[in-house]
Tab-separated table of C-alpha atoms and ligand atoms in Angstrom:
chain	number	residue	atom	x	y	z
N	1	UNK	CA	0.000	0.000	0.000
N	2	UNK	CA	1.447	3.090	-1.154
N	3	UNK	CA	1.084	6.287	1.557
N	4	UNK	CA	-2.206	7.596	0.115
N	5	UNK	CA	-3.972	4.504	0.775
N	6	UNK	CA	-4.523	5.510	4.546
N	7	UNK	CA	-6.611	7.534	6.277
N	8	UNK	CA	-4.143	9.344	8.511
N	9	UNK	CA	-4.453	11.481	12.256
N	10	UNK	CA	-1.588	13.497	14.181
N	11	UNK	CA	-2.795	13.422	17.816
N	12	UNK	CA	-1.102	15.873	20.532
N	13	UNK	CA	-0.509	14.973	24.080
N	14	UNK	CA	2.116	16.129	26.593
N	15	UNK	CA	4.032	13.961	28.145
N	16	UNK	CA	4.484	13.466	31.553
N	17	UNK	CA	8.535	13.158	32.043
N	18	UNK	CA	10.482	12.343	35.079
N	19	UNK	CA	13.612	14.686	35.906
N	20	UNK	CA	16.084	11.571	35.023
N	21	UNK	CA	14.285	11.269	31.628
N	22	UNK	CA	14.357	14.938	30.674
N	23	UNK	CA	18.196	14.859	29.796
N	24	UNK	CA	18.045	11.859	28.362
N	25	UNK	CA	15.373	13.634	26.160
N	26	UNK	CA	17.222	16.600	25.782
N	27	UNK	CA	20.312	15.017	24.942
N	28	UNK	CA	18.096	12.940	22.126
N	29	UNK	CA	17.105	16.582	20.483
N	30	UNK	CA	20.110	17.694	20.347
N	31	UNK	CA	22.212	14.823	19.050
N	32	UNK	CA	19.126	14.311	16.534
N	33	UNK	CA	19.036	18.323	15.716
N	34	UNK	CA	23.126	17.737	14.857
N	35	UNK	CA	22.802	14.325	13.200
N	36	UNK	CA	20.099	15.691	10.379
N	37	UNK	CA	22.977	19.025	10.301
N	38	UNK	CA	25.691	16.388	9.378
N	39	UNK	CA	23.270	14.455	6.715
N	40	UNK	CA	22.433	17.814	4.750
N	41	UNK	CA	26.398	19.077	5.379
N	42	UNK	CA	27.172	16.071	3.104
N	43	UNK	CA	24.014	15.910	0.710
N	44	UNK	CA	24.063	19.336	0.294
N	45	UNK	CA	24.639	20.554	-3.808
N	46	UNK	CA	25.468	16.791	-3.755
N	47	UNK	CA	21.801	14.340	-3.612
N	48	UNK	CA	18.105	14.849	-2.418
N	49	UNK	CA	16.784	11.253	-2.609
N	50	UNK	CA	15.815	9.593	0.706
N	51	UNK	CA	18.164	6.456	-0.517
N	52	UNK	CA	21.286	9.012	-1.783
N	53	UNK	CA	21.273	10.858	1.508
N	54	UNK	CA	20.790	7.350	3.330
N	55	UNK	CA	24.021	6.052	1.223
N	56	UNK	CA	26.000	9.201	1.591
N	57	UNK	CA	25.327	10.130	5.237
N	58	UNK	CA	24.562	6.944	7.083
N	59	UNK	CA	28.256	6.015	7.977
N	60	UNK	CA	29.320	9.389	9.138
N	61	UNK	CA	26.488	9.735	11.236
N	62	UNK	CA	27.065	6.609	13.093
N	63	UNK	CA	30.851	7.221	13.587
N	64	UNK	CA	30.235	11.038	14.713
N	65	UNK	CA	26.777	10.784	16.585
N	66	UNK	CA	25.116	8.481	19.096
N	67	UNK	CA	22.398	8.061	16.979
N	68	UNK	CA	21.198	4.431	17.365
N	69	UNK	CA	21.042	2.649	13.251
N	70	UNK	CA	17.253	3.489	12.703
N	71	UNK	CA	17.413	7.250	14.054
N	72	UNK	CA	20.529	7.764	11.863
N	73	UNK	CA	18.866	5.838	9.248
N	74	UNK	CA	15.846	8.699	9.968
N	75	UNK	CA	17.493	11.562	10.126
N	76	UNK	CA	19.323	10.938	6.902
N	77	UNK	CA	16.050	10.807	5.677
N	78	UNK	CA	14.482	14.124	7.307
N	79	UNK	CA	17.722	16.030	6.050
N	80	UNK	CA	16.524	14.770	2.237
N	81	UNK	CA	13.445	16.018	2.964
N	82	UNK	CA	14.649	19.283	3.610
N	83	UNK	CA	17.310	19.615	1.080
N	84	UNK	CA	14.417	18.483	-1.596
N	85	UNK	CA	11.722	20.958	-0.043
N	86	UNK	CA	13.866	23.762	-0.133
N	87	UNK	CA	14.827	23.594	-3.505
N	88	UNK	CA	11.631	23.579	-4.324
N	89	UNK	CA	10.592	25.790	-3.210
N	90	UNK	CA	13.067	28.740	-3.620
N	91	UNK	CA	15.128	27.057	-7.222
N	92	UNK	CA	18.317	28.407	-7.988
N	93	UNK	CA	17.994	30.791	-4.564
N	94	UNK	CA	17.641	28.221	-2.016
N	95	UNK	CA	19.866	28.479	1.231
N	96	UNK	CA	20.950	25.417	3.023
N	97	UNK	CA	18.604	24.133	5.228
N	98	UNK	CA	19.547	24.831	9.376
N	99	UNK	CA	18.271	22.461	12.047
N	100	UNK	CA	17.113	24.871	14.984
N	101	UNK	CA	13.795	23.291	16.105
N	102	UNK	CA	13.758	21.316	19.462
N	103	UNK	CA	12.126	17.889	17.607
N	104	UNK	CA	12.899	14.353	16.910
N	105	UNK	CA	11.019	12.059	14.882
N	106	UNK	CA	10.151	8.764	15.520
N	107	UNK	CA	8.340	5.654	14.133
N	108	UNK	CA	7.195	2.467	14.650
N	109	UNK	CA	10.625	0.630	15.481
N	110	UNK	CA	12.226	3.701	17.651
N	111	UNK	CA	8.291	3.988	19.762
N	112	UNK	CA	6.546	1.880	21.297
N	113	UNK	CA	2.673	2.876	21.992
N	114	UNK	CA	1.062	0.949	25.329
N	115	UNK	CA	-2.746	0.732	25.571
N	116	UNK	CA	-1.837	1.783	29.118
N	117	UNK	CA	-1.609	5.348	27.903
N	118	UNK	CA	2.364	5.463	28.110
N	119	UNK	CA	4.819	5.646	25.516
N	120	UNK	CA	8.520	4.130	25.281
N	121	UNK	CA	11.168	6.204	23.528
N	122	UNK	CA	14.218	5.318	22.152
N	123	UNK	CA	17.387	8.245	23.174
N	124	UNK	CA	20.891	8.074	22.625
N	125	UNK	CA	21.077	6.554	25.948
N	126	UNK	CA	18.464	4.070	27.548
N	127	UNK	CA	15.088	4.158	26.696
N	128	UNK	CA	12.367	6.808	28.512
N	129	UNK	CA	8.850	5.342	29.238
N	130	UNK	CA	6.731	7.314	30.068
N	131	UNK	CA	2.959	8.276	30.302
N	132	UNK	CA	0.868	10.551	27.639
N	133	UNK	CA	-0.702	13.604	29.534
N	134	UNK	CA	-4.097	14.284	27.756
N	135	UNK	CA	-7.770	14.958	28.980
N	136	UNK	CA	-9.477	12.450	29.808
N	137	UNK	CA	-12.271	12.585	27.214
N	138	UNK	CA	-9.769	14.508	24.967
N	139	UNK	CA	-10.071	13.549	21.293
N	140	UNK	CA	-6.629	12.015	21.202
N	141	UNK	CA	-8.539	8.915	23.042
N	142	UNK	CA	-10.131	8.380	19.997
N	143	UNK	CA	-7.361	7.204	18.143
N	144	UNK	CA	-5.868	4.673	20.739
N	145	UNK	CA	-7.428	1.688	19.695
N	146	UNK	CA	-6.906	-1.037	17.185
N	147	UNK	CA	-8.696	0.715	14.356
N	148	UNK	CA	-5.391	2.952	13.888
N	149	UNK	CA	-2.367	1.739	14.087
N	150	UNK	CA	0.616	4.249	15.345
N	151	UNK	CA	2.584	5.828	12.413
N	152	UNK	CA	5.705	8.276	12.301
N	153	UNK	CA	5.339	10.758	15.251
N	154	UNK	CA	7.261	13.752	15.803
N	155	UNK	CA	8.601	14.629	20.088
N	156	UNK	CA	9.067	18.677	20.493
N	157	UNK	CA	10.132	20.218	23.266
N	158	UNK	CA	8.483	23.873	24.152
N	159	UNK	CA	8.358	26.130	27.230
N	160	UNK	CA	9.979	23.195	29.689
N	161	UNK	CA	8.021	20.689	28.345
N	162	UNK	CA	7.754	17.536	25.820
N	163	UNK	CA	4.816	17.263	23.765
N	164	UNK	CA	4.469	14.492	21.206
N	165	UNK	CA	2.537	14.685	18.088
N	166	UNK	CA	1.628	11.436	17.562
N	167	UNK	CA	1.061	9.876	13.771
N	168	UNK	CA	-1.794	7.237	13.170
N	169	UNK	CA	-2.780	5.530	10.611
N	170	UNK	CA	-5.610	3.563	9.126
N	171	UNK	CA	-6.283	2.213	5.606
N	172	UNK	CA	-9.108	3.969	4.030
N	173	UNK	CA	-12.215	2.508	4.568
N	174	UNK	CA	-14.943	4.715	4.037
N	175	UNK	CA	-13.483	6.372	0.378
N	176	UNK	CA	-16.160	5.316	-2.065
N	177	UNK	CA	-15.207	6.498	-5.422
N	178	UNK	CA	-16.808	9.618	-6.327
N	179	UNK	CA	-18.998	9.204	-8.983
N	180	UNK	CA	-18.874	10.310	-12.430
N	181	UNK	CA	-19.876	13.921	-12.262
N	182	UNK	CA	-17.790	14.601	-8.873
N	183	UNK	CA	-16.968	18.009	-8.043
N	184	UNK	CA	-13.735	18.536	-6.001
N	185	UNK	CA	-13.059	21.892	-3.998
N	186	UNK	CA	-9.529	22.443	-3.653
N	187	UNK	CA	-8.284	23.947	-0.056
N	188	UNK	CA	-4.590	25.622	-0.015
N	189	UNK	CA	-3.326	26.311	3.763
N	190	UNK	CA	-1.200	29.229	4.396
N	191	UNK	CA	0.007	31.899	6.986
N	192	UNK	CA	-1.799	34.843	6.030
N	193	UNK	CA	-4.652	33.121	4.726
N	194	UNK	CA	-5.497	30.353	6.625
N	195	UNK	CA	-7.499	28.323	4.174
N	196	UNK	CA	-8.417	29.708	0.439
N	197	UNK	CA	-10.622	27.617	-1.497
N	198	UNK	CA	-10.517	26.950	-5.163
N	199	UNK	CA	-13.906	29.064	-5.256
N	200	UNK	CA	-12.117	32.046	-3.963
N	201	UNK	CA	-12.916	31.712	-0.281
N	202	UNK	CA	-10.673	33.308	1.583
N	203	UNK	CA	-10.363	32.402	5.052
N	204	UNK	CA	-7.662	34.934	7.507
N	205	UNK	CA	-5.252	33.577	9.633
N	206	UNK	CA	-4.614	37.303	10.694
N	207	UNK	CA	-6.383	37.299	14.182
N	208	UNK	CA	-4.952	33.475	15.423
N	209	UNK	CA	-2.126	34.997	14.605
N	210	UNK	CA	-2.152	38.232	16.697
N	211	UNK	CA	-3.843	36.338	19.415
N	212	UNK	CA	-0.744	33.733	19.750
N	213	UNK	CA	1.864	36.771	18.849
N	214	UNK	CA	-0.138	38.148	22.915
N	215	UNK	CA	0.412	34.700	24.219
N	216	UNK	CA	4.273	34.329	22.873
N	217	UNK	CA	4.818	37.567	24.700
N	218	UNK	CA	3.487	36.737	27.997
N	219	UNK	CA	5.430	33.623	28.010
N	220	UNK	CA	8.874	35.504	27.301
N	221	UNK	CA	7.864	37.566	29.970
N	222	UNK	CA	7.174	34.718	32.411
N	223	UNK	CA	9.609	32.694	31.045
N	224	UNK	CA	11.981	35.270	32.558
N	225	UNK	CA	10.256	34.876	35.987
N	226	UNK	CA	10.820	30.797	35.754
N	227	UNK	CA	8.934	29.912	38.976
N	228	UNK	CA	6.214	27.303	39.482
N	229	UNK	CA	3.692	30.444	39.518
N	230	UNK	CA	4.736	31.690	36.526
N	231	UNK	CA	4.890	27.905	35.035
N	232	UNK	CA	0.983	27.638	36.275
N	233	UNK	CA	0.004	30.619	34.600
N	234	UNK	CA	1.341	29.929	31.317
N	235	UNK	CA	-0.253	26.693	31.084
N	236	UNK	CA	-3.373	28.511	32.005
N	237	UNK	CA	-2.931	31.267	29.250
N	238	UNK	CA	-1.990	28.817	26.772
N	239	UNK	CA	-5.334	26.513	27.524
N	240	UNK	CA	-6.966	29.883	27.014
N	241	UNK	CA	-4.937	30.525	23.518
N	242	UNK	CA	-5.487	26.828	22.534
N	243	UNK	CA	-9.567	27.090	23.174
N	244	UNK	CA	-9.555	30.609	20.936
N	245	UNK	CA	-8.182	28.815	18.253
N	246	UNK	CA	-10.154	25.912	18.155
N	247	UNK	CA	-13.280	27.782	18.044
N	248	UNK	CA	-12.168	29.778	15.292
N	249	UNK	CA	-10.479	26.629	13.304
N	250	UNK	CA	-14.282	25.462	13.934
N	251	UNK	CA	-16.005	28.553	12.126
N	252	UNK	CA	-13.162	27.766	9.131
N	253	UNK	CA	-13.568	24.525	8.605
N	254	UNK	CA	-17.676	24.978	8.738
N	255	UNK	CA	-17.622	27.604	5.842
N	256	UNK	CA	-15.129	24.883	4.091
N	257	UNK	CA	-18.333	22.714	4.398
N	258	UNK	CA	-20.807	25.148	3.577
N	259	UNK	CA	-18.237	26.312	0.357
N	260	UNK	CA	-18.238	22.548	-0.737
N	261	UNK	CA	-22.161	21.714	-0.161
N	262	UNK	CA	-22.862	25.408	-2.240
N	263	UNK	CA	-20.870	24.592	-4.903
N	264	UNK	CA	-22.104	20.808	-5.238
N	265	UNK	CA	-18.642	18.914	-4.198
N	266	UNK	CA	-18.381	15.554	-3.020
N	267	UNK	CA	-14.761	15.531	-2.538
N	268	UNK	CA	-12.921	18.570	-0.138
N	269	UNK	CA	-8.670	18.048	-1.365
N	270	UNK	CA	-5.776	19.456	1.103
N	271	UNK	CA	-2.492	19.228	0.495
N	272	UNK	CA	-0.527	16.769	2.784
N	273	UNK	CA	-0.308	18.319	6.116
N	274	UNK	CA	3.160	17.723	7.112
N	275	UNK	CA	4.568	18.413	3.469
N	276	UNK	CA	2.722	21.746	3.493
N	277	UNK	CA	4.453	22.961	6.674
N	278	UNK	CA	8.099	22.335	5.016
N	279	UNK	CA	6.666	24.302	2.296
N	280	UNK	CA	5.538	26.978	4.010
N	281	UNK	CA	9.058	28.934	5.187
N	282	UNK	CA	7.198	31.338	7.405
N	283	UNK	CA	4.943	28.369	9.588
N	284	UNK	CA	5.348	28.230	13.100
N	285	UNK	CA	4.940	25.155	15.330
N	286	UNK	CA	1.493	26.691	16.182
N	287	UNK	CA	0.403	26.364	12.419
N	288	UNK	CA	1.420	22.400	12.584
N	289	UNK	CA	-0.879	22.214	15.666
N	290	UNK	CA	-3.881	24.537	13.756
N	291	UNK	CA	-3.972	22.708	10.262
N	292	UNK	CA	-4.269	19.189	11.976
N	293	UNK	CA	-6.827	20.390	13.913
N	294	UNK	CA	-8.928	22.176	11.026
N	295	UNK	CA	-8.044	19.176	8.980
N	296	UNK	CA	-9.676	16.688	11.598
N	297	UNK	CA	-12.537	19.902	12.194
N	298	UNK	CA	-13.141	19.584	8.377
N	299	UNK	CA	-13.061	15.583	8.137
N	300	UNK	CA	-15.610	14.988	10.915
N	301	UNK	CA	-17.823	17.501	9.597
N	302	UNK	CA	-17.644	16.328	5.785
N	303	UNK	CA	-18.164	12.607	6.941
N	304	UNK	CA	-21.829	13.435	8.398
N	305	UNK	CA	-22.768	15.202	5.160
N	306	UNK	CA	-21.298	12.303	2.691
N	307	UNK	CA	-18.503	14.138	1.583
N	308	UNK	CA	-15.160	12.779	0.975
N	309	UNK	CA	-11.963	14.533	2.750
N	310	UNK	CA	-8.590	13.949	0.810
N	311	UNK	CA	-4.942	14.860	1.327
N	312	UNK	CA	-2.978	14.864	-2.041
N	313	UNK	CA	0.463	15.467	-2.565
N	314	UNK	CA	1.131	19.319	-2.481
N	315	UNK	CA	4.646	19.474	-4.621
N	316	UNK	CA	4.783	22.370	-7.211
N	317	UNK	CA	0.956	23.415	-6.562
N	318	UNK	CA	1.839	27.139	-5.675
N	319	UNK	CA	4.317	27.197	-8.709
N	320	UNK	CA	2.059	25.779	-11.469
N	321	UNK	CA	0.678	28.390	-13.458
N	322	UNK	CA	-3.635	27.363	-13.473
N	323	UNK	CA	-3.891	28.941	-17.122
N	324	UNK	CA	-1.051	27.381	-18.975
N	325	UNK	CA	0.403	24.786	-16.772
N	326	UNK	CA	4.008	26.135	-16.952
N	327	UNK	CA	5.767	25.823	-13.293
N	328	UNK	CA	8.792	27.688	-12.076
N	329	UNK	CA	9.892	28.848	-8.045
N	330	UNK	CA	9.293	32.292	-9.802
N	331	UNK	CA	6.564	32.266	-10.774
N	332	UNK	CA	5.223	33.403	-7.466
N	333	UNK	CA	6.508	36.235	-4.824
N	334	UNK	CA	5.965	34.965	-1.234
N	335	UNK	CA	6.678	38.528	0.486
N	336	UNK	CA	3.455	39.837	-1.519
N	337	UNK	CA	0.883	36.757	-1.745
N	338	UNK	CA	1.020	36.814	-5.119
N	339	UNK	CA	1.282	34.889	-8.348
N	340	UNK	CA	2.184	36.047	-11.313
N	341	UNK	CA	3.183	33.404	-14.557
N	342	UNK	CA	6.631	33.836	-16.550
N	343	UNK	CA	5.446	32.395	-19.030
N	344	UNK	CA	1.784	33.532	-20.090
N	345	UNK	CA	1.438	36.605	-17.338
N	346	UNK	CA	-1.547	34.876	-15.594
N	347	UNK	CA	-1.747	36.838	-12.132
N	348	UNK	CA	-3.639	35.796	-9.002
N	349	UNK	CA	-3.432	35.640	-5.228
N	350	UNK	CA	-0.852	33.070	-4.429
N	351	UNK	CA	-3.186	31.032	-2.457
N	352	UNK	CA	-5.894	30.765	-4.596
N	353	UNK	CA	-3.489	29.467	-7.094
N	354	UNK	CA	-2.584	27.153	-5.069
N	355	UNK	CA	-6.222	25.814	-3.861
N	356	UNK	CA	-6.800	25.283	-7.604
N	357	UNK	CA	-3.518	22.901	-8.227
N	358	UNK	CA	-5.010	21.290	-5.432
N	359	UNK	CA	-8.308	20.508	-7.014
N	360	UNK	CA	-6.613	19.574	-10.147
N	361	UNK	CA	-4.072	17.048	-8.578
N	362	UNK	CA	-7.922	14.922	-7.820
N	363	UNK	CA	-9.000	14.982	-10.972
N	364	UNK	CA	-9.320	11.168	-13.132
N	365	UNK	CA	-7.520	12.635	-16.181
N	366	UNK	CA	-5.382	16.014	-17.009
N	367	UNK	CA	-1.438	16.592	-16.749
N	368	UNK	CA	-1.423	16.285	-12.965
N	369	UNK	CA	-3.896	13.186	-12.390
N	370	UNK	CA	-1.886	10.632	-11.685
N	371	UNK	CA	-2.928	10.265	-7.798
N	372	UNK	CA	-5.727	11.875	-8.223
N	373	UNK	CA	-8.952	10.527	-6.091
N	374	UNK	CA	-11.220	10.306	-9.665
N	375	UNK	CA	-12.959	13.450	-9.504
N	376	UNK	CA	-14.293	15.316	-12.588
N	377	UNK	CA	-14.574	18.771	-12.443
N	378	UNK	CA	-12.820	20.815	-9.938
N	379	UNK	CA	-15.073	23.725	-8.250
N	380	UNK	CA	-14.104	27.404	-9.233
N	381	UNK	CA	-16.353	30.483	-8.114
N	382	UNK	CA	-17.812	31.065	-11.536
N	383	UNK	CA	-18.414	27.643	-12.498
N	384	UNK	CA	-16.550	24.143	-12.409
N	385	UNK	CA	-13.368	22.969	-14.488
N	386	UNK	CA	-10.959	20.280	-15.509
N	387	UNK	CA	-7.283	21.045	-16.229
N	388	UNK	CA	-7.833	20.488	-19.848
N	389	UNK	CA	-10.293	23.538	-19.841
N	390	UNK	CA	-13.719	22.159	-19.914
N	391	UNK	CA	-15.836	24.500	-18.341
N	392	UNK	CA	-19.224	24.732	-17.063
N	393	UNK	CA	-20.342	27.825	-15.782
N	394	UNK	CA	-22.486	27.700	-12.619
N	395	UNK	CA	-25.377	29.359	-14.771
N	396	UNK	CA	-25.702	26.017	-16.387
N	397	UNK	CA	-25.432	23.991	-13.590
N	398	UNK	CA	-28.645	25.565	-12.259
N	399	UNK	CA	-30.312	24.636	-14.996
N	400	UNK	CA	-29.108	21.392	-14.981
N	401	UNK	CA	-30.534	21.400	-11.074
N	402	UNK	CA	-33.876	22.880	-12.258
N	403	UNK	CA	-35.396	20.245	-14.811
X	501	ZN	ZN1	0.953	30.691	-17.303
């Protein structure tokens, strides 16, 4: 089964670490953090394959780390990832990629999952068990059970503490295929726009934004202060951040819905999460935490209304040019949102761009198809589309509706 034959779910939880454990934790983040440095120092203007880097790297990484064989093996691969993301995304421009964020990832052979609620975690040292810290009717419960099975997981460390952002997996079981006529409505993620749809829809992320840019300042401040108070209170703050955003990743992903159900789409395509993030220079750790959670918001929402929830791979979708199909790194300017073609002069907002590509990469036929879900058309605001160009404009669809 390839990866797009599962349904899959990122589920966050603290954990709840003893003081011995920390360091062993820390020291894992740090030797991981300079192990996936090492990997791209060597690939670097060299290879950008998971197997080159994994060839090139994997030796010098277990002579000059303590990385145990499948961590070195993984961070090989996370520095291709990188090195393969970043070019491209910025072409000929691209800058060598930096490790600086506190995370490790794991998977199946360096984690072990316990139905006790616990988790076992390989470091460069022994291995830390220890016990997931979540609500007790939180919705990460819903995913501990045999219907998922655990997948590759990501451990970051934030204000003093280690959360894990736990992967699942399940193979697909409810995707029927869409029928002949199906309508897809493509969703880009971004910064500034939190969600555009293929329809034009353009959702802000400007006030979750300012609201956790308040909360990041009150923790410098009582990060300064460092005492147990101070701890207490900025778990309380951030609860209070956390519930903002969730309510208004709720009122997004319900005019995602109400976009899809107007515009007559079975099928709602986002790019893969976790791919989207690399692409997406200016994403914070916050955004990883926000598009999983609209993603599930949008997914449990779509499944009570019959409508199918897809992620498809995102690669080159905010460099393809929607009018002629050409794709370059320039063919879009980041600082200003916006697209505008080399090749044929086709301008639009960079997101909406993007949403489109999105749409297109589920459609049955068409340059881009080849994963595609088996969609027809792909919804735009005045009408519905497939990448070769046939159009129907929503005038005629009414009438269609009508006899
Ligand atoms: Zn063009």
């Amino acid at each position: 089964m390839s990866g797009s034959d599962y349904l899959k779910r990122t589920a966050v939880t603290r954990l709840a670490v003893a003081e011995d454990d920390r360091e062993r934790l820390l020291a894992m983040v740090r030797e991981w953090k300079r192990g996936c440095q090492i990997a791209v120092n060597a690939a670097w203007g060299v290879c950008h394959t998971r197997n080159e880097v994994q060839q090139l790297a994997y030796d010098e990484l277990r002579e000059r780390t303590d990385l145990g064989s499948q961590h070195a093996v993984l961070a090989t691969h996370r520095a291709a990832e990188a090195i393969k993301r970043t070019l491209d995304r910025d072409g000929d421009e691209a800058a060598k990629p930096e490790f600086t964020s506190p995370s490790v990832v794991y998977d199946t052979r360096t984690m072990t999952l316990f139905d006790d609620r616990s988790v076992s975690l390989t470091t460069t040292g022994e291995r830390v068990h220890c016990d997931l810290d979540f609500p007790t009717d939180g919705y990460q419960s819903r995913y501990l059970n045999e219907e998922w099975e655990p997948a590759k997981s990501v451990l970051r460390y934030r204000d003093g503490e280690f959360h894990l952002h736990l992967g699942f997996r399940t193979p697909h079981p409810e995707i029927e295929p869409p029928g002949d006529d199906a309508t897809v409505l493509g969703v880009a993620l971004g910064v500034e726009n939190l969600a555009v749809t293929s329809t034009a829809r353009f959702f802000s992320g400007g006030e979750l934004a300012h609201r956790r840019r308040e909360f990041e300042g009150l923790r410098a401040d009582l990060r300064e202060a460092g005492t147990r108070n101070a701890r207490r209170t900025l778990r309380r703050a951030g609860d209070r951040a956390d519930n903002f955003a969730r309510d208004a990743l709720h009122e997004v992903a319900g005019g995602i819905i109400e976009e899809a159900e107007r515009h007559g789409c079975s099928v709602v395509a986002f790019g893969e999460l976790e791919a989207v993030l690399e692409m997406l220079s200016e994403a914070e750790g916050f955004h990883s935490w926000a598009f999983e959670r609209l993603f599930e918001f949008v997914a449990y929402r779509a499944a009570e209304r019959g409508i199918t929830v897809v992620q498809v791979n995102p690669e080159y979708t905010s460099q393809r040019c929607t009018a002629c199909g050409f794709t370059h790194p320039q063919n879009r300017d980041v600082e200003d949102n916006h697209f505008e073609c080399l090749k044929c002069g086709n301008e639009a907002n960079d997101d909406y761009n993007a949403a489109k590509n999105v749409g297109f990469r589920c459609i049955r036929r068409g340059p881009l198809s080849s994963r595609g879900v088996g969609a027809r058309y792909c919804a735009l605001k005045s009408g519905r589309v497939t990448p070769d160009g046939e159009f129907v404009p929503n005038a005629e669809l009414e009438e269609v509706q009508k006899t």
